[in-house]
Amino acid sequence: MKRLNTSTVSEFVLVGLSDAPQVRFLLFVLFLIIYLATMAGNITILVAIRTDTHLHNPMYFFLGNLSLLDLLCPTVTVPKMLEALLFENKVISFTGCMLQLSFLIDAVGTEILLLAVMAYDRYVAICHPLQYMNVMSMRLCAHLAIGTWVVGFCNSVLHTSLIFTLSFCDSNEVHQYYCDIPPVLALSCSPTYSRELVTLTVAGVLGSSAFVVTLVSYICIVLAILCMTSAESRHKAFSTCGAHLTVVSLFYVTTICAYVRPSSTYSPDQDRIVSMLYGILTPLLNPIIYSLRNKEVKCALGRVISQ
């Protein structure tokens, strides 16, 4: 392990998946296929929403924003991982590591808020259907979407500044395939308790607020669905909410496992698996979940593909 002083740390070494030479090429092919499939799936969703007039409503406007985030998240991490697997180039500059972590936190924070906004949108659509178009006007939708991106960006700036103003003088080996909060914090030789506390507090307030909005929205939705007398209406309501609820569950489980814990419990092997779930597989699964569980999206994707 390379010992460094604070004046010489100008780069980090990513020793995540690239430290398994016997399966490196197979991993490269696997993750390249997953990455290309993720890009294709989310770009197709965006094209369908943009070109199909049946999808020009608030629900699919927010879904388009989710697809943008699902394009951003793997693009921040996967290309560097593929480079390390294929060319054994594990080095990333200090600035590159900082930017990678910043974009990743931005994407995660924005997605938490966006999922809460999407839950509220479904609440209004199912519990107040007659007032839906008046309440969820496109102006309000635009403001909500912009707000999620702005808050996510501010959250990212705060976390990044707290982490990269620390001193790194012990090692520059990041035990992950990208720069993330737990493995980077583990390298610091400065006291990290106060910064971890601020990080967990801000993330806790942001995440718990979004979670409460999502939870309350779905409690109201379930109660409204149970009061419906028509089986067809109940089925339609469940079909429009089922995909989003599946995405929400997958996202919260993986992000909580990755971030809601102190750095003293950091386990490189465990975190590689968890990070792959929310950083690589979730962006791949989201368009699949929405296309399989939503009839309108399936029809729109069929028309886009046929064209």
PDB file of C-alpha atoms in Angstrom:
ATOM      1  CA  MET A   1       0.000   0.000   0.000  1.00  0.00           C
ATOM      2  CA  LYS A   2       1.501   3.347  -1.018  1.00  0.00           C
ATOM      3  CA  ARG A   3       2.194   5.800   1.831  1.00  0.00           C
ATOM      4  CA  LEU A   4       1.739   9.433   0.913  1.00  0.00           C
ATOM      5  CA  ASN A   5       1.912  12.831   2.543  1.00  0.00           C
ATOM      6  CA  THR A   6      -0.701  15.516   1.971  1.00  0.00           C
ATOM      7  CA  SER A   7       1.415  17.437  -0.558  1.00  0.00           C
ATOM      8  CA  THR A   8       1.815  14.514  -2.968  1.00  0.00           C
ATOM      9  CA  VAL A   9      -1.785  13.277  -3.260  1.00  0.00           C
ATOM     10  CA  SER A  10      -2.647  14.343  -6.796  1.00  0.00           C
ATOM     11  CA  GLU A  11      -4.324  11.131  -7.917  1.00  0.00           C
ATOM     12  CA  PHE A  12      -6.160   8.078  -6.639  1.00  0.00           C
ATOM     13  CA  VAL A  13      -5.958   4.432  -7.661  1.00  0.00           C
ATOM     14  CA  LEU A  14      -9.258   2.585  -8.167  1.00  0.00           C
ATOM     15  CA  VAL A  15      -8.797  -1.019  -7.073  1.00  0.00           C
ATOM     16  CA  GLY A  16     -12.355  -2.234  -7.336  1.00  0.00           C
ATOM     17  CA  LEU A  17     -13.150  -4.782 -10.023  1.00  0.00           C
ATOM     18  CA  SER A  18      -9.882  -4.374 -11.919  1.00  0.00           C
ATOM     19  CA  ASP A  19      -7.950  -6.351  -9.279  1.00  0.00           C
ATOM     20  CA  ALA A  20      -9.301  -9.660 -10.646  1.00  0.00           C
ATOM     21  CA  PRO A  21      -7.126 -10.288 -13.749  1.00  0.00           C
ATOM     22  CA  GLN A  22      -8.462 -13.784 -14.469  1.00  0.00           C
ATOM     23  CA  VAL A  23     -12.000 -12.496 -15.135  1.00  0.00           C
ATOM     24  CA  ARG A  24     -11.232  -8.921 -16.188  1.00  0.00           C
ATOM     25  CA  PHE A  25     -12.168  -9.301 -19.849  1.00  0.00           C
ATOM     26  CA  LEU A  26     -15.391 -11.151 -19.042  1.00  0.00           C
ATOM     27  CA  LEU A  27     -16.349  -8.375 -16.624  1.00  0.00           C
ATOM     28  CA  PHE A  28     -15.546  -5.788 -19.293  1.00  0.00           C
ATOM     29  CA  VAL A  29     -17.872  -7.470 -21.809  1.00  0.00           C
ATOM     30  CA  LEU A  30     -20.625  -7.931 -19.207  1.00  0.00           C
ATOM     31  CA  PHE A  31     -20.620  -4.337 -17.990  1.00  0.00           C
ATOM     32  CA  LEU A  32     -20.256  -2.949 -21.500  1.00  0.00           C
ATOM     33  CA  ILE A  33     -23.413  -4.827 -22.540  1.00  0.00           C
ATOM     34  CA  ILE A  34     -25.263  -3.627 -19.421  1.00  0.00           C
ATOM     35  CA  TYR A  35     -24.133  -0.026 -20.001  1.00  0.00           C
ATOM     36  CA  LEU A  36     -25.156  -0.023 -23.677  1.00  0.00           C
ATOM     37  CA  ALA A  37     -28.506  -1.609 -22.789  1.00  0.00           C
ATOM     38  CA  THR A  38     -29.037   1.064 -20.106  1.00  0.00           C
ATOM     39  CA  MET A  39     -28.270   3.837 -22.575  1.00  0.00           C
ATOM     40  CA  ALA A  40     -30.536   2.326 -25.229  1.00  0.00           C
ATOM     41  CA  GLY A  41     -33.434   1.738 -22.809  1.00  0.00           C
ATOM     42  CA  ASN A  42     -33.436   5.210 -21.281  1.00  0.00           C
ATOM     43  CA  ILE A  43     -32.854   7.012 -24.585  1.00  0.00           C
ATOM     44  CA  THR A  44     -35.775   5.068 -26.079  1.00  0.00           C
ATOM     45  CA  ILE A  45     -37.981   6.136 -23.146  1.00  0.00           C
ATOM     46  CA  LEU A  46     -36.957   9.775 -23.710  1.00  0.00           C
ATOM     47  CA  VAL A  47     -37.638   9.565 -27.453  1.00  0.00           C
ATOM     48  CA  ALA A  48     -41.040   7.975 -26.821  1.00  0.00           C
ATOM     49  CA  ILE A  49     -42.019  10.683 -24.323  1.00  0.00           C
ATOM     50  CA  ARG A  50     -40.799  13.418 -26.648  1.00  0.00           C
ATOM     51  CA  THR A  51     -42.464  12.183 -29.835  1.00  0.00           C
ATOM     52  CA  ASP A  52     -45.682  10.506 -28.643  1.00  0.00           C
ATOM     53  CA  THR A  53     -48.458  12.973 -27.819  1.00  0.00           C
ATOM     54  CA  HIS A  54     -50.185  10.362 -25.620  1.00  0.00           C
ATOM     55  CA  LEU A  55     -47.307  10.763 -23.163  1.00  0.00           C
ATOM     56  CA  HIS A  56     -47.376  14.556 -22.965  1.00  0.00           C
ATOM     57  CA  ASN A  57     -48.615  14.765 -19.381  1.00  0.00           C
ATOM     58  CA  PRO A  58     -47.027  15.339 -15.935  1.00  0.00           C
ATOM     59  CA  MET A  59     -46.460  11.645 -15.136  1.00  0.00           C
ATOM     60  CA  TYR A  60     -44.307  11.076 -18.205  1.00  0.00           C
ATOM     61  CA  PHE A  61     -42.631  14.470 -17.910  1.00  0.00           C
ATOM     62  CA  PHE A  62     -41.230  13.317 -14.558  1.00  0.00           C
ATOM     63  CA  LEU A  63     -40.427   9.898 -16.020  1.00  0.00           C
ATOM     64  CA  GLY A  64     -38.336  11.678 -18.649  1.00  0.00           C
ATOM     65  CA  ASN A  65     -36.371  13.404 -15.877  1.00  0.00           C
ATOM     66  CA  LEU A  66     -35.847  10.020 -14.208  1.00  0.00           C
ATOM     67  CA  SER A  67     -34.489   8.628 -17.472  1.00  0.00           C
ATOM     68  CA  LEU A  68     -32.048  11.548 -17.696  1.00  0.00           C
ATOM     69  CA  LEU A  69     -30.781  10.691 -14.215  1.00  0.00           C
ATOM     70  CA  ASP A  70     -30.504   7.035 -15.202  1.00  0.00           C
ATOM     71  CA  LEU A  71     -28.333   8.113 -18.119  1.00  0.00           C
ATOM     72  CA  LEU A  72     -26.159  10.332 -15.918  1.00  0.00           C
ATOM     73  CA  CYS A  73     -25.518   7.937 -13.017  1.00  0.00           C
ATOM     74  CA  PRO A  74     -23.843   5.045 -14.918  1.00  0.00           C
ATOM     75  CA  THR A  75     -22.108   7.447 -17.331  1.00  0.00           C
ATOM     76  CA  VAL A  76     -20.291   8.993 -14.364  1.00  0.00           C
ATOM     77  CA  THR A  77     -18.845   5.672 -13.171  1.00  0.00           C
ATOM     78  CA  VAL A  78     -18.995   2.908 -15.788  1.00  0.00           C
ATOM     79  CA  PRO A  79     -16.692   4.299 -18.554  1.00  0.00           C
ATOM     80  CA  LYS A  80     -13.792   4.661 -16.094  1.00  0.00           C
ATOM     81  CA  MET A  81     -14.476   1.153 -14.791  1.00  0.00           C
ATOM     82  CA  LEU A  82     -14.437  -0.227 -18.341  1.00  0.00           C
ATOM     83  CA  GLU A  83     -11.135   1.554 -19.004  1.00  0.00           C
ATOM     84  CA  ALA A  84      -9.633   0.012 -15.871  1.00  0.00           C
ATOM     85  CA  LEU A  85     -10.872  -3.458 -16.839  1.00  0.00           C
ATOM     86  CA  LEU A  86      -9.643  -3.296 -20.433  1.00  0.00           C
ATOM     87  CA  PHE A  87      -6.409  -1.295 -20.169  1.00  0.00           C
ATOM     88  CA  GLU A  88      -5.598  -1.752 -16.467  1.00  0.00           C
ATOM     89  CA  ASN A  89      -5.539   2.036 -16.109  1.00  0.00           C
ATOM     90  CA  LYS A  90      -6.716   2.344 -12.524  1.00  0.00           C
ATOM     91  CA  VAL A  91      -5.478   5.902 -11.929  1.00  0.00           C
ATOM     92  CA  ILE A  92      -7.892   8.829 -11.615  1.00  0.00           C
ATOM     93  CA  SER A  93      -6.763  12.378 -10.897  1.00  0.00           C
ATOM     94  CA  PHE A  94      -7.714  14.182  -7.691  1.00  0.00           C
ATOM     95  CA  THR A  95      -9.946  16.519  -9.701  1.00  0.00           C
ATOM     96  CA  GLY A  96     -11.440  13.630 -11.665  1.00  0.00           C
ATOM     97  CA  CYS A  97     -12.251  11.780  -8.448  1.00  0.00           C
ATOM     98  CA  MET A  98     -13.841  14.899  -6.996  1.00  0.00           C
ATOM     99  CA  LEU A  99     -15.977  15.471 -10.094  1.00  0.00           C
ATOM    100  CA  GLN A 100     -16.998  11.812 -10.253  1.00  0.00           C
ATOM    101  CA  LEU A 101     -18.168  11.839  -6.649  1.00  0.00           C
ATOM    102  CA  SER A 102     -19.871  15.208  -7.105  1.00  0.00           C
ATOM    103  CA  PHE A 103     -21.910  14.095 -10.135  1.00  0.00           C
ATOM    104  CA  LEU A 104     -22.826  10.844  -8.416  1.00  0.00           C
ATOM    105  CA  ILE A 105     -24.126  12.570  -5.260  1.00  0.00           C
ATOM    106  CA  ASP A 106     -25.975  15.050  -7.481  1.00  0.00           C
ATOM    107  CA  ALA A 107     -27.716  12.212  -9.333  1.00  0.00           C
ATOM    108  CA  VAL A 108     -28.610  10.306  -6.148  1.00  0.00           C
ATOM    109  CA  GLY A 109     -29.920  13.393  -4.312  1.00  0.00           C
ATOM    110  CA  THR A 110     -31.941  14.567  -7.296  1.00  0.00           C
ATOM    111  CA  GLU A 111     -33.447  11.116  -7.809  1.00  0.00           C
ATOM    112  CA  ILE A 112     -34.584  10.877  -4.173  1.00  0.00           C
ATOM    113  CA  LEU A 113     -36.498  14.146  -4.540  1.00  0.00           C
ATOM    114  CA  LEU A 114     -37.800  13.281  -8.001  1.00  0.00           C
ATOM    115  CA  LEU A 115     -39.260   9.987  -6.789  1.00  0.00           C
ATOM    116  CA  ALA A 116     -41.087  11.906  -4.036  1.00  0.00           C
ATOM    117  CA  VAL A 117     -42.465  14.363  -6.611  1.00  0.00           C
ATOM    118  CA  MET A 118     -43.599  11.451  -8.788  1.00  0.00           C
ATOM    119  CA  ALA A 119     -45.367   9.897  -5.769  1.00  0.00           C
ATOM    120  CA  TYR A 120     -47.177  13.187  -5.130  1.00  0.00           C
ATOM    121  CA  ASP A 121     -48.159  13.343  -8.800  1.00  0.00           C
ATOM    122  CA  ARG A 122     -49.739   9.865  -8.544  1.00  0.00           C
ATOM    123  CA  TYR A 123     -51.501  10.909  -5.326  1.00  0.00           C
ATOM    124  CA  VAL A 124     -53.153  13.873  -7.045  1.00  0.00           C
ATOM    125  CA  ALA A 125     -54.044  11.774 -10.122  1.00  0.00           C
ATOM    126  CA  ILE A 126     -55.762   9.015  -8.112  1.00  0.00           C
ATOM    127  CA  CYS A 127     -57.147  10.869  -5.085  1.00  0.00           C
ATOM    128  CA  HIS A 128     -58.187  14.076  -6.884  1.00  0.00           C
ATOM    129  CA  PRO A 129     -58.665  13.062 -10.543  1.00  0.00           C
ATOM    130  CA  LEU A 130     -61.069  15.901 -11.427  1.00  0.00           C
ATOM    131  CA  GLN A 131     -58.606  18.544 -10.257  1.00  0.00           C
ATOM    132  CA  TYR A 132     -55.491  16.806 -11.563  1.00  0.00           C
ATOM    133  CA  MET A 133     -54.785  18.966 -14.614  1.00  0.00           C
ATOM    134  CA  ASN A 134     -55.405  22.167 -12.671  1.00  0.00           C
ATOM    135  CA  VAL A 135     -53.193  21.170  -9.746  1.00  0.00           C
ATOM    136  CA  MET A 136     -50.396  19.537 -11.769  1.00  0.00           C
ATOM    137  CA  SER A 137     -50.044  22.263 -14.365  1.00  0.00           C
ATOM    138  CA  MET A 138     -47.001  22.128 -16.626  1.00  0.00           C
ATOM    139  CA  ARG A 139     -45.703  25.288 -14.955  1.00  0.00           C
ATOM    140  CA  LEU A 140     -45.802  23.607 -11.537  1.00  0.00           C
ATOM    141  CA  CYS A 141     -44.242  20.444 -12.989  1.00  0.00           C
ATOM    142  CA  ALA A 142     -41.393  22.472 -14.472  1.00  0.00           C
ATOM    143  CA  HIS A 143     -40.819  24.243 -11.148  1.00  0.00           C
ATOM    144  CA  LEU A 144     -40.828  20.932  -9.255  1.00  0.00           C
ATOM    145  CA  ALA A 145     -38.412  19.335 -11.711  1.00  0.00           C
ATOM    146  CA  ILE A 146     -36.038  22.316 -11.664  1.00  0.00           C
ATOM    147  CA  GLY A 147     -36.256  22.378  -7.865  1.00  0.00           C
ATOM    148  CA  THR A 148     -35.166  18.735  -7.577  1.00  0.00           C
ATOM    149  CA  TRP A 149     -32.136  19.352  -9.818  1.00  0.00           C
ATOM    150  CA  VAL A 150     -31.146  22.552  -7.963  1.00  0.00           C
ATOM    151  CA  VAL A 151     -31.442  20.976  -4.490  1.00  0.00           C
ATOM    152  CA  GLY A 152     -29.551  17.906  -5.716  1.00  0.00           C
ATOM    153  CA  PHE A 153     -26.763  20.151  -7.028  1.00  0.00           C
ATOM    154  CA  CYS A 154     -26.516  22.140  -3.776  1.00  0.00           C
ATOM    155  CA  ASN A 155     -26.453  18.900  -1.784  1.00  0.00           C
ATOM    156  CA  SER A 156     -23.636  17.642  -4.019  1.00  0.00           C
ATOM    157  CA  VAL A 157     -21.574  20.820  -3.588  1.00  0.00           C
ATOM    158  CA  LEU A 158     -21.909  20.591   0.207  1.00  0.00           C
ATOM    159  CA  HIS A 159     -20.880  16.930   0.430  1.00  0.00           C
ATOM    160  CA  THR A 160     -18.030  17.290  -2.058  1.00  0.00           C
ATOM    161  CA  SER A 161     -16.567  20.338  -0.318  1.00  0.00           C
ATOM    162  CA  LEU A 162     -16.736  18.600   3.075  1.00  0.00           C
ATOM    163  CA  ILE A 163     -14.921  15.505   1.798  1.00  0.00           C
ATOM    164  CA  PHE A 164     -12.239  16.953  -0.487  1.00  0.00           C
ATOM    165  CA  THR A 165     -11.046  19.606   1.969  1.00  0.00           C
ATOM    166  CA  LEU A 166      -9.820  16.751   4.189  1.00  0.00           C
ATOM    167  CA  SER A 167      -6.157  15.705   4.257  1.00  0.00           C
ATOM    168  CA  PHE A 168      -5.234  12.500   2.440  1.00  0.00           C
ATOM    169  CA  CYS A 169      -1.895  11.235   3.690  1.00  0.00           C
ATOM    170  CA  ASP A 170      -2.226   7.522   4.360  1.00  0.00           C
ATOM    171  CA  SER A 171      -3.046   5.834   1.060  1.00  0.00           C
ATOM    172  CA  ASN A 172      -4.430   6.759  -2.329  1.00  0.00           C
ATOM    173  CA  GLU A 173      -6.014   3.370  -3.090  1.00  0.00           C
ATOM    174  CA  VAL A 174      -9.813   3.636  -3.360  1.00  0.00           C
ATOM    175  CA  HIS A 175     -11.286   0.208  -2.714  1.00  0.00           C
ATOM    176  CA  GLN A 176     -14.136   0.689  -5.152  1.00  0.00           C
ATOM    177  CA  TYR A 177     -14.479   0.939  -8.917  1.00  0.00           C
ATOM    178  CA  TYR A 178     -15.332   4.648  -8.640  1.00  0.00           C
ATOM    179  CA  CYS A 179     -14.932   7.491  -6.133  1.00  0.00           C
ATOM    180  CA  ASP A 180     -17.681   7.305  -3.514  1.00  0.00           C
ATOM    181  CA  ILE A 181     -18.144   8.783  -0.051  1.00  0.00           C
ATOM    182  CA  PRO A 182     -17.287   5.763   2.187  1.00  0.00           C
ATOM    183  CA  PRO A 183     -14.076   4.607   0.414  1.00  0.00           C
ATOM    184  CA  VAL A 184     -12.752   8.165  -0.001  1.00  0.00           C
ATOM    185  CA  LEU A 185     -13.482   9.059   3.632  1.00  0.00           C
ATOM    186  CA  ALA A 186     -11.665   5.889   4.675  1.00  0.00           C
ATOM    187  CA  LEU A 187      -8.444   7.276   3.116  1.00  0.00           C
ATOM    188  CA  SER A 188      -8.390  10.525   5.068  1.00  0.00           C
ATOM    189  CA  CYS A 189      -5.934  10.999   7.911  1.00  0.00           C
ATOM    190  CA  SER A 190      -7.946  13.970   9.231  1.00  0.00           C
ATOM    191  CA  PRO A 191     -10.665  13.580  11.873  1.00  0.00           C
ATOM    192  CA  THR A 192     -13.823  12.796   9.928  1.00  0.00           C
ATOM    193  CA  TYR A 193     -16.422  12.507  12.707  1.00  0.00           C
ATOM    194  CA  SER A 194     -17.799  16.051  12.439  1.00  0.00           C
ATOM    195  CA  ARG A 195     -17.991  15.910   8.669  1.00  0.00           C
ATOM    196  CA  GLU A 196     -19.608  12.495   8.738  1.00  0.00           C
ATOM    197  CA  LEU A 197     -22.146  13.912  11.182  1.00  0.00           C
ATOM    198  CA  VAL A 198     -22.942  16.848   8.889  1.00  0.00           C
ATOM    199  CA  THR A 199     -23.100  14.538   5.868  1.00  0.00           C
ATOM    200  CA  LEU A 200     -25.437  12.079   7.594  1.00  0.00           C
ATOM    201  CA  THR A 201     -27.593  14.900   9.001  1.00  0.00           C
ATOM    202  CA  VAL A 202     -28.069  16.637   5.651  1.00  0.00           C
ATOM    203  CA  ALA A 203     -28.619  13.347   3.830  1.00  0.00           C
ATOM    204  CA  GLY A 204     -30.974  12.229   6.605  1.00  0.00           C
ATOM    205  CA  VAL A 205     -33.093  15.370   6.446  1.00  0.00           C
ATOM    206  CA  LEU A 206     -33.195  15.291   2.644  1.00  0.00           C
ATOM    207  CA  GLY A 207     -33.852  11.563   2.401  1.00  0.00           C
ATOM    208  CA  SER A 208     -36.344  11.332   5.266  1.00  0.00           C
ATOM    209  CA  SER A 209     -38.340  14.318   3.964  1.00  0.00           C
ATOM    210  CA  ALA A 210     -38.581  12.727   0.523  1.00  0.00           C
ATOM    211  CA  PHE A 211     -39.402   9.356   2.081  1.00  0.00           C
ATOM    212  CA  VAL A 212     -42.209  10.827   4.224  1.00  0.00           C
ATOM    213  CA  VAL A 213     -43.758  12.532   1.184  1.00  0.00           C
ATOM    214  CA  THR A 214     -43.535   9.266  -0.765  1.00  0.00           C
ATOM    215  CA  LEU A 215     -44.914   7.158   2.100  1.00  0.00           C
ATOM    216  CA  VAL A 216     -47.827   9.476   2.904  1.00  0.00           C
ATOM    217  CA  SER A 217     -48.695   9.763  -0.795  1.00  0.00           C
ATOM    218  CA  TYR A 218     -48.858   5.989  -1.178  1.00  0.00           C
ATOM    219  CA  ILE A 219     -50.855   5.487   2.024  1.00  0.00           C
ATOM    220  CA  CYS A 220     -53.459   7.894   0.633  1.00  0.00           C
ATOM    221  CA  ILE A 221     -53.302   6.165  -2.764  1.00  0.00           C
ATOM    222  CA  VAL A 222     -53.847   2.698  -1.261  1.00  0.00           C
ATOM    223  CA  LEU A 223     -56.788   3.943   0.824  1.00  0.00           C
ATOM    224  CA  ALA A 224     -58.325   5.591  -2.243  1.00  0.00           C
ATOM    225  CA  ILE A 225     -57.889   2.430  -4.335  1.00  0.00           C
ATOM    226  CA  LEU A 226     -59.496   0.263  -1.644  1.00  0.00           C
ATOM    227  CA  CYS A 227     -62.535   2.554  -1.670  1.00  0.00           C
ATOM    228  CA  MET A 228     -63.024   2.131  -5.425  1.00  0.00           C
ATOM    229  CA  THR A 229     -66.010  -0.004  -6.347  1.00  0.00           C
ATOM    230  CA  SER A 230     -64.937  -0.814  -9.897  1.00  0.00           C
ATOM    231  CA  ALA A 231     -62.393  -3.631 -10.347  1.00  0.00           C
ATOM    232  CA  GLU A 232     -61.264  -2.021 -13.617  1.00  0.00           C
ATOM    233  CA  SER A 233     -60.548   1.285 -11.868  1.00  0.00           C
ATOM    234  CA  ARG A 234     -58.568  -0.474  -9.150  1.00  0.00           C
ATOM    235  CA  HIS A 235     -56.540  -2.376 -11.744  1.00  0.00           C
ATOM    236  CA  LYS A 236     -55.793   0.803 -13.699  1.00  0.00           C
ATOM    237  CA  ALA A 237     -54.733   2.643 -10.543  1.00  0.00           C
ATOM    238  CA  PHE A 238     -52.465  -0.196  -9.454  1.00  0.00           C
ATOM    239  CA  SER A 239     -50.903  -0.434 -12.931  1.00  0.00           C
ATOM    240  CA  THR A 240     -49.975   3.261 -12.974  1.00  0.00           C
ATOM    241  CA  CYS A 241     -48.528   3.134  -9.437  1.00  0.00           C
ATOM    242  CA  GLY A 242     -46.984  -0.355  -9.468  1.00  0.00           C
ATOM    243  CA  ALA A 243     -44.017   0.547 -11.650  1.00  0.00           C
ATOM    244  CA  HIS A 244     -43.169   3.651  -9.639  1.00  0.00           C
ATOM    245  CA  LEU A 245     -43.527   1.820  -6.317  1.00  0.00           C
ATOM    246  CA  THR A 246     -41.182  -0.925  -7.571  1.00  0.00           C
ATOM    247  CA  VAL A 247     -38.581   1.666  -8.635  1.00  0.00           C
ATOM    248  CA  VAL A 248     -38.901   3.505  -5.299  1.00  0.00           C
ATOM    249  CA  SER A 249     -38.422   0.304  -3.287  1.00  0.00           C
ATOM    250  CA  LEU A 250     -35.369  -0.752  -5.292  1.00  0.00           C
ATOM    251  CA  PHE A 251     -33.783   2.685  -5.025  1.00  0.00           C
ATOM    252  CA  TYR A 252     -34.313   3.169  -1.285  1.00  0.00           C
ATOM    253  CA  VAL A 253     -33.110  -0.304  -0.303  1.00  0.00           C
ATOM    254  CA  THR A 254     -29.837   0.016  -2.243  1.00  0.00           C
ATOM    255  CA  THR A 255     -29.035   3.629  -1.280  1.00  0.00           C
ATOM    256  CA  ILE A 256     -29.771   3.036   2.416  1.00  0.00           C
ATOM    257  CA  CYS A 257     -27.439   0.024   2.402  1.00  0.00           C
ATOM    258  CA  ALA A 258     -24.738   2.103   0.706  1.00  0.00           C
ATOM    259  CA  TYR A 259     -24.861   5.395   2.600  1.00  0.00           C
ATOM    260  CA  VAL A 260     -26.859   5.314   5.838  1.00  0.00           C
ATOM    261  CA  ARG A 261     -24.084   4.066   8.124  1.00  0.00           C
ATOM    262  CA  PRO A 262     -20.787   5.358   9.554  1.00  0.00           C
ATOM    263  CA  SER A 263     -17.549   4.867   7.608  1.00  0.00           C
ATOM    264  CA  SER A 264     -16.210   2.625  10.403  1.00  0.00           C
ATOM    265  CA  THR A 265     -18.523  -0.125   9.138  1.00  0.00           C
ATOM    266  CA  TYR A 266     -17.283   0.220   5.559  1.00  0.00           C
ATOM    267  CA  SER A 267     -16.721  -3.137   3.848  1.00  0.00           C
ATOM    268  CA  PRO A 268     -15.173  -2.933   0.332  1.00  0.00           C
ATOM    269  CA  ASP A 269     -16.485  -6.272  -0.939  1.00  0.00           C
ATOM    270  CA  GLN A 270     -20.012  -5.681   0.350  1.00  0.00           C
ATOM    271  CA  ASP A 271     -20.095  -2.123  -0.978  1.00  0.00           C
ATOM    272  CA  ARG A 272     -19.033  -3.161  -4.472  1.00  0.00           C
ATOM    273  CA  ILE A 273     -22.106  -5.374  -4.711  1.00  0.00           C
ATOM    274  CA  VAL A 274     -24.467  -2.745  -3.274  1.00  0.00           C
ATOM    275  CA  SER A 275     -23.046   0.014  -5.478  1.00  0.00           C
ATOM    276  CA  MET A 276     -23.557  -2.111  -8.575  1.00  0.00           C
ATOM    277  CA  LEU A 277     -27.223  -2.525  -7.646  1.00  0.00           C
ATOM    278  CA  TYR A 278     -28.036   1.178  -7.475  1.00  0.00           C
ATOM    279  CA  GLY A 279     -25.318   2.490  -9.813  1.00  0.00           C
ATOM    280  CA  ILE A 280     -25.583   0.020 -12.688  1.00  0.00           C
ATOM    281  CA  LEU A 281     -28.555  -2.339 -12.407  1.00  0.00           C
ATOM    282  CA  THR A 282     -31.183   0.158 -11.190  1.00  0.00           C
ATOM    283  CA  PRO A 283     -30.748   2.503 -14.204  1.00  0.00           C
ATOM    284  CA  LEU A 284     -31.009  -0.595 -16.428  1.00  0.00           C
ATOM    285  CA  LEU A 285     -34.116  -1.948 -14.692  1.00  0.00           C
ATOM    286  CA  ASN A 286     -36.066   1.331 -14.441  1.00  0.00           C
ATOM    287  CA  PRO A 287     -37.033   1.588 -18.150  1.00  0.00           C
ATOM    288  CA  ILE A 288     -37.760  -2.157 -18.204  1.00  0.00           C
ATOM    289  CA  ILE A 289     -40.041  -1.882 -15.160  1.00  0.00           C
ATOM    290  CA  TYR A 290     -41.933   1.085 -16.594  1.00  0.00           C
ATOM    291  CA  SER A 291     -42.299  -0.475 -20.034  1.00  0.00           C
ATOM    292  CA  LEU A 292     -43.538  -3.808 -18.664  1.00  0.00           C
ATOM    293  CA  ARG A 293     -45.930  -2.388 -16.047  1.00  0.00           C
ATOM    294  CA  ASN A 294     -47.400   0.512 -18.035  1.00  0.00           C
ATOM    295  CA  LYS A 295     -49.596  -0.077 -21.074  1.00  0.00           C
ATOM    296  CA  GLU A 296     -49.233   3.471 -22.435  1.00  0.00           C
ATOM    297  CA  VAL A 297     -45.434   3.275 -22.324  1.00  0.00           C
ATOM    298  CA  LYS A 298     -45.475  -0.144 -24.003  1.00  0.00           C
ATOM    299  CA  CYS A 299     -47.654   1.169 -26.840  1.00  0.00           C
ATOM    300  CA  ALA A 300     -45.499   4.286 -27.243  1.00  0.00           C
ATOM    301  CA  LEU A 301     -42.283   2.240 -27.289  1.00  0.00           C
ATOM    302  CA  GLY A 302     -43.824  -0.065 -29.872  1.00  0.00           C
ATOM    303  CA  ARG A 303     -44.593   2.898 -32.117  1.00  0.00           C
ATOM    304  CA  VAL A 304     -41.081   4.364 -31.669  1.00  0.00           C
ATOM    305  CA  ILE A 305     -39.372   1.041 -32.422  1.00  0.00           C
ATOM    306  CA  SER A 306     -41.572   0.398 -35.456  1.00  0.00           C
ATOM    307  CA  GLN A 307     -40.670   3.838 -36.839  1.00  0.00           C
TER     308      GLN A 307
END
